[in-house]
Tab-separated table of C-alpha atoms and ligand atoms in Angstrom:
chain	number	residue	atom	x	y	z
S	1	MET	CA	45.641	73.336	-30.358
S	2	LEU	CA	43.226	74.233	-27.474
S	3	VAL	CA	44.380	73.672	-24.065
S	4	SER	CA	42.593	72.450	-20.788
S	5	PRO	CA	44.625	72.737	-17.803
S	6	SER	CA	43.667	69.791	-15.398
S	7	ILE	CA	43.293	72.240	-12.384
S	8	VAL	CA	43.331	69.778	-9.474
S	9	ALA	CA	47.224	70.094	-10.146
S	10	ALA	CA	47.167	73.832	-9.390
S	11	SER	CA	48.690	75.351	-6.045
S	12	LEU	CA	45.647	75.498	-3.513
S	13	LEU	CA	47.568	78.645	-2.129
S	14	LYS	CA	47.871	80.397	-5.416
S	15	ILE	CA	44.764	78.953	-6.951
S	16	GLN	CA	42.902	82.353	-7.910
S	17	ASP	CA	46.315	83.592	-9.379
S	18	GLN	CA	47.190	80.186	-11.196
S	19	VAL	CA	43.436	80.446	-12.543
S	20	ARG	CA	43.925	84.033	-13.928
S	21	GLU	CA	47.414	82.930	-15.291
S	22	CYS	CA	45.956	80.138	-17.205
S	23	GLU	CA	43.139	82.256	-18.671
S	24	ASN	CA	45.628	84.819	-19.781
S	25	ALA	CA	47.513	82.475	-21.428
S	26	GLY	CA	44.750	81.317	-23.573
S	27	SER	CA	43.569	78.114	-22.122
S	28	THR	CA	39.876	77.674	-23.523
S	29	SER	CA	38.567	75.588	-20.620
S	30	PHE	CA	39.344	74.172	-17.087
S	31	HIS	CA	39.561	69.992	-16.568
S	32	LEU	CA	38.248	69.319	-13.567
S	33	ASP	CA	39.242	65.715	-12.263
S	34	VAL	CA	36.764	64.279	-10.071
S	35	MET	CA	37.298	61.029	-8.474
S	36	ASP	CA	35.332	58.997	-6.178
S	37	GLY	CA	37.847	56.378	-4.535
S	38	ASN	CA	35.866	53.586	-6.194
S	39	PHE	CA	35.540	54.062	-9.800
S	40	VAL	CA	39.154	55.013	-9.552
S	41	PRO	CA	41.630	54.507	-6.725
S	42	ASN	CA	41.984	58.046	-5.764
S	43	ILE	CA	39.898	60.778	-4.264
S	44	THR	CA	39.900	64.350	-5.330
S	45	VAL	CA	37.277	67.055	-5.260
S	46	GLY	CA	33.264	67.399	-5.517
S	47	PRO	CA	30.650	69.620	-6.115
S	48	ASP	CA	31.467	72.327	-3.801
S	49	TYR	CA	35.057	72.744	-5.397
S	50	TYR	CA	33.481	73.026	-8.704
S	51	ASP	CA	31.278	76.060	-7.431
S	52	PHE	CA	34.316	77.571	-5.864
S	53	LEU	CA	36.141	77.136	-9.115
S	54	ARG	CA	32.953	78.416	-11.149
S	55	SER	CA	33.033	81.549	-8.851
S	56	ILE	CA	36.778	82.316	-9.634
S	57	SER	CA	36.881	81.333	-13.626
S	58	ARG	CA	35.841	83.281	-16.625
S	59	ILE	CA	36.097	80.137	-19.139
S	60	ARG	CA	34.287	76.988	-19.389
S	61	ILE	CA	34.818	74.314	-16.791
S	62	GLU	CA	34.725	70.485	-17.952
S	63	SER	CA	34.264	68.027	-15.382
S	64	HIS	CA	35.775	64.771	-15.665
S	65	LEU	CA	33.751	62.410	-13.815
S	66	MET	CA	35.417	59.436	-12.371
S	67	VAL	CA	32.747	58.003	-10.288
S	68	MET	CA	30.691	55.109	-10.437
S	69	ARG	CA	27.367	56.878	-10.291
S	70	PRO	CA	27.577	59.881	-12.919
S	71	ASP	CA	23.793	59.835	-13.083
S	72	LEU	CA	23.352	60.782	-9.613
S	73	TYR	CA	26.227	63.611	-9.759
S	74	TYR	CA	26.366	65.175	-13.337
S	75	SER	CA	23.690	68.006	-12.601
S	76	LYS	CA	25.951	69.466	-9.529
S	77	PHE	CA	28.450	70.205	-12.465
S	78	ALA	CA	26.359	71.494	-15.147
S	79	LYS	CA	25.941	75.126	-14.935
S	80	PRO	CA	24.883	76.570	-18.221
S	81	GLY	CA	28.317	76.939	-20.407
S	82	ASP	CA	30.097	74.006	-18.683
S	83	LEU	CA	30.580	70.539	-19.735
S	84	VAL	CA	30.260	67.168	-18.133
S	85	PHE	CA	32.334	64.102	-19.189
S	86	ILE	CA	30.961	60.618	-18.571
S	87	HIS	CA	32.973	57.543	-18.787
S	88	TYR	CA	31.811	54.841	-21.159
S	89	GLU	CA	33.236	52.286	-18.341
S	90	SER	CA	30.813	53.464	-15.682
S	91	PRO	CA	28.601	50.822	-14.807
S	92	ILE	CA	25.393	52.722	-15.916
S	93	ASN	CA	23.259	53.038	-19.258
S	94	THR	CA	25.651	55.816	-20.689
S	95	LEU	CA	23.585	55.956	-23.830
S	96	GLY	CA	20.655	56.685	-21.701
S	97	LEU	CA	22.263	59.356	-19.543
S	98	LEU	CA	23.668	61.118	-22.644
S	99	LYS	CA	20.309	61.132	-23.983
S	100	ARG	CA	18.851	62.558	-20.773
S	101	MET	CA	21.507	65.126	-20.226
S	102	ARG	CA	20.616	66.356	-23.919
S	103	ASP	CA	16.970	66.828	-23.066
S	104	GLU	CA	17.783	68.763	-20.153
S	105	GLY	CA	20.168	70.929	-22.195
S	106	VAL	CA	23.472	69.894	-20.095
S	107	ASP	CA	26.496	69.748	-22.608
S	108	ALA	CA	27.857	66.541	-22.585
S	109	GLY	CA	31.111	64.623	-23.401
S	110	ILE	CA	31.850	60.837	-23.098
S	111	VAL	CA	35.431	59.423	-22.035
S	112	ILE	CA	37.283	56.107	-23.011
S	113	ASN	CA	39.914	54.222	-21.170
S	114	PRO	CA	43.127	53.303	-22.977
S	115	ASP	CA	41.640	49.836	-23.276
S	116	THR	CA	38.222	50.416	-24.379
S	117	PRO	CA	38.210	50.413	-28.325
S	118	PHE	CA	36.446	53.456	-30.144
S	119	SER	CA	33.823	51.350	-31.602
S	120	LYS	CA	32.089	50.727	-28.411
S	121	VAL	CA	31.582	54.550	-28.364
S	122	SER	CA	30.950	55.398	-32.429
S	123	ASP	CA	27.078	55.362	-31.904
S	124	LEU	CA	27.349	57.708	-28.835
S	125	LEU	CA	29.145	60.670	-30.436
S	126	GLU	CA	26.276	62.291	-31.778
S	127	TYR	CA	25.147	63.019	-28.186
S	128	ALA	CA	28.606	64.027	-27.157
S	129	GLN	CA	30.381	67.605	-28.049
S	130	ILE	CA	33.747	65.986	-27.150
S	131	LEU	CA	35.243	62.454	-27.209
S	132	LEU	CA	37.741	62.081	-24.145
S	133	ILE	CA	40.352	59.844	-25.170
S	134	MET	CA	42.503	58.569	-22.298
S	135	SER	CA	46.058	58.225	-22.459
S	136	VAL	CA	46.792	56.859	-19.022
S	137	TYR	CA	44.495	55.060	-16.949
S	138	PRO	CA	42.484	57.495	-14.777
S	139	GLY	CA	43.419	57.819	-11.276
S	140	PHE	CA	46.639	59.901	-11.107
S	141	SER	CA	48.381	62.606	-12.557
S	142	GLY	CA	52.007	62.382	-13.686
S	143	GLN	CA	51.742	58.979	-15.383
S	144	LYS	CA	53.444	57.993	-18.454
S	145	PHE	CA	51.854	58.681	-22.021
S	146	ILE	CA	50.268	55.497	-23.436
S	147	ASP	CA	50.256	56.176	-27.149
S	148	VAL	CA	46.748	56.141	-28.101
S	149	SER	CA	47.293	57.488	-31.916
S	150	ASP	CA	45.551	54.879	-33.856
S	151	LYS	CA	42.367	55.054	-31.731
S	152	ILE	CA	42.377	58.960	-32.479
S	153	HIS	CA	43.003	58.652	-35.989
S	154	GLU	CA	39.983	56.035	-36.205
S	155	ALA	CA	37.682	58.384	-34.091
S	156	SER	CA	38.699	61.297	-36.195
S	157	THR	CA	38.070	59.544	-39.721
S	158	PHE	CA	34.750	58.320	-38.064
S	159	ILE	CA	33.694	61.842	-37.194
S	160	ARG	CA	34.534	63.473	-40.435
S	161	LYS	CA	33.153	60.580	-42.875
S	162	ASN	CA	29.822	60.981	-40.743
S	163	GLY	CA	29.473	64.770	-40.759
S	164	LEU	CA	29.582	64.841	-37.035
S	165	LYS	CA	30.845	67.721	-34.579
S	166	THR	CA	32.211	65.896	-31.983
S	167	LYS	CA	35.744	67.173	-31.057
S	168	ILE	CA	38.364	65.006	-29.880
S	169	GLU	CA	40.317	65.775	-26.659
S	170	VAL	CA	43.307	63.659	-25.072
S	171	ASP	CA	44.078	63.428	-21.424
S	172	GLY	CA	47.017	61.764	-19.508
S	173	GLY	CA	50.813	62.406	-19.800
S	174	ILE	CA	50.748	65.441	-22.301
S	175	ASN	CA	53.765	67.576	-22.637
S	176	ASP	CA	55.299	69.327	-25.501
S	177	ASN	CA	56.576	65.883	-27.098
S	178	THR	CA	53.153	63.616	-26.678
S	179	ALA	CA	51.007	66.708	-27.673
S	180	ARG	CA	52.415	66.636	-31.296
S	181	ILE	CA	51.839	62.978	-31.630
S	182	VAL	CA	48.194	63.243	-30.712
S	183	LYS	CA	47.878	66.438	-32.755
S	184	ASN	CA	49.319	64.547	-35.665
S	185	ALA	CA	46.893	61.578	-34.977
S	186	GLY	CA	43.464	64.141	-35.223
S	187	ALA	CA	43.172	65.487	-31.682
S	188	ASP	CA	41.682	68.983	-31.080
S	189	ILE	CA	42.371	69.609	-27.488
S	190	VAL	CA	44.856	68.374	-24.925
S	191	VAL	CA	44.633	68.161	-21.089
S	192	SER	CA	47.481	68.616	-19.092
S	193	ALA	CA	48.519	68.443	-15.365
S	194	SER	CA	51.880	67.904	-14.231
S	195	TYR	CA	53.544	69.398	-17.410
S	196	ILE	CA	51.547	72.837	-17.070
S	197	PHE	CA	52.060	73.158	-13.305
S	198	SER	CA	55.373	71.733	-12.664
S	199	GLY	CA	56.705	74.658	-14.790
S	200	ASN	CA	56.207	78.187	-15.882
S	201	ILE	CA	52.379	78.188	-16.535
S	202	SER	CA	52.329	80.683	-19.166
S	203	ASP	CA	55.022	79.448	-21.376
S	204	ARG	CA	53.695	75.775	-21.125
S	205	ILE	CA	50.203	76.852	-22.072
S	206	ARG	CA	51.770	78.886	-25.084
S	207	ILE	CA	53.928	76.105	-26.179
S	208	LEU	CA	50.856	73.364	-25.864
S	209	SER	CA	48.693	76.099	-27.759
S	210	SER	CA	51.070	76.432	-30.605
S	211	ILE	CA	51.245	73.053	-31.251
D	1	DX5	C1	43.783	61.325	-14.711
D	1	DX5	C2	43.173	62.405	-14.949
D	1	DX5	C3	43.880	63.539	-15.727
D	1	DX5	C4	45.468	64.058	-15.187
D	1	DX5	C5	46.327	64.317	-16.213
D	1	DX5	O1	43.153	60.358	-14.010
D	1	DX5	O2	42.171	62.140	-15.624
D	1	DX5	O3	43.461	64.677	-16.204
D	1	DX5	O4	45.183	64.886	-14.041
D	1	DX5	O5	47.670	64.494	-15.413
D	1	DX5	P1	48.889	64.597	-16.304
D	1	DX5	O6	48.776	65.521	-17.331
D	1	DX5	O7	49.718	64.726	-15.113
D	1	DX5	O8	49.065	63.182	-17.049
D	2	ZN	ZN1	41.014	64.153	-16.630
């Protein structure tokens, strides 16, 4: 499957080397976790870090906006070729924002938390290139995987039946075992932070890619 390393787990001291290593090992995108300390109980990075990462990366960056007002910030993470994920649970009109992004030519994805049913976003999928299904509650790396196989299966069946192009990506607690579970349920892409960056980066990306 396709692998999107969650880059805030990389070493700040070795970021350039680790970015290159991820790319050479076959990653198809970087996953940038943006947290505002309000939508989730943690704070990570913002637009300046995105610009920095953009300047040293050769592959797509997908920014996962865990912020209260994605409508105010998405454009800062939206250079051509990149993608911005917005949470269905953000207290804004997500359909309105997805339509606006489409009108502006911004590649968009929609995210759902583990306790949000798929039915809430089925009507939004035509505006989203990727449906990101959380398999942990957002906020921290290194949490235990929550089995969301039924939801992945439901989404994958819906996408196929309706002839949509939306890809399914899964985020949280992904390792060589859980990647197999989500792949079998119908996922196309996995995000991984702690599994990739706590071991040999190239080996682990290759292992996930081969699943
Ligand atoms: C959680 C983030 C995830 C996280 C994944 O809030 O959205 O992308 O960094 O970390 P691992 O792979 O360690 O669960
Ligand atoms: Zn994420």
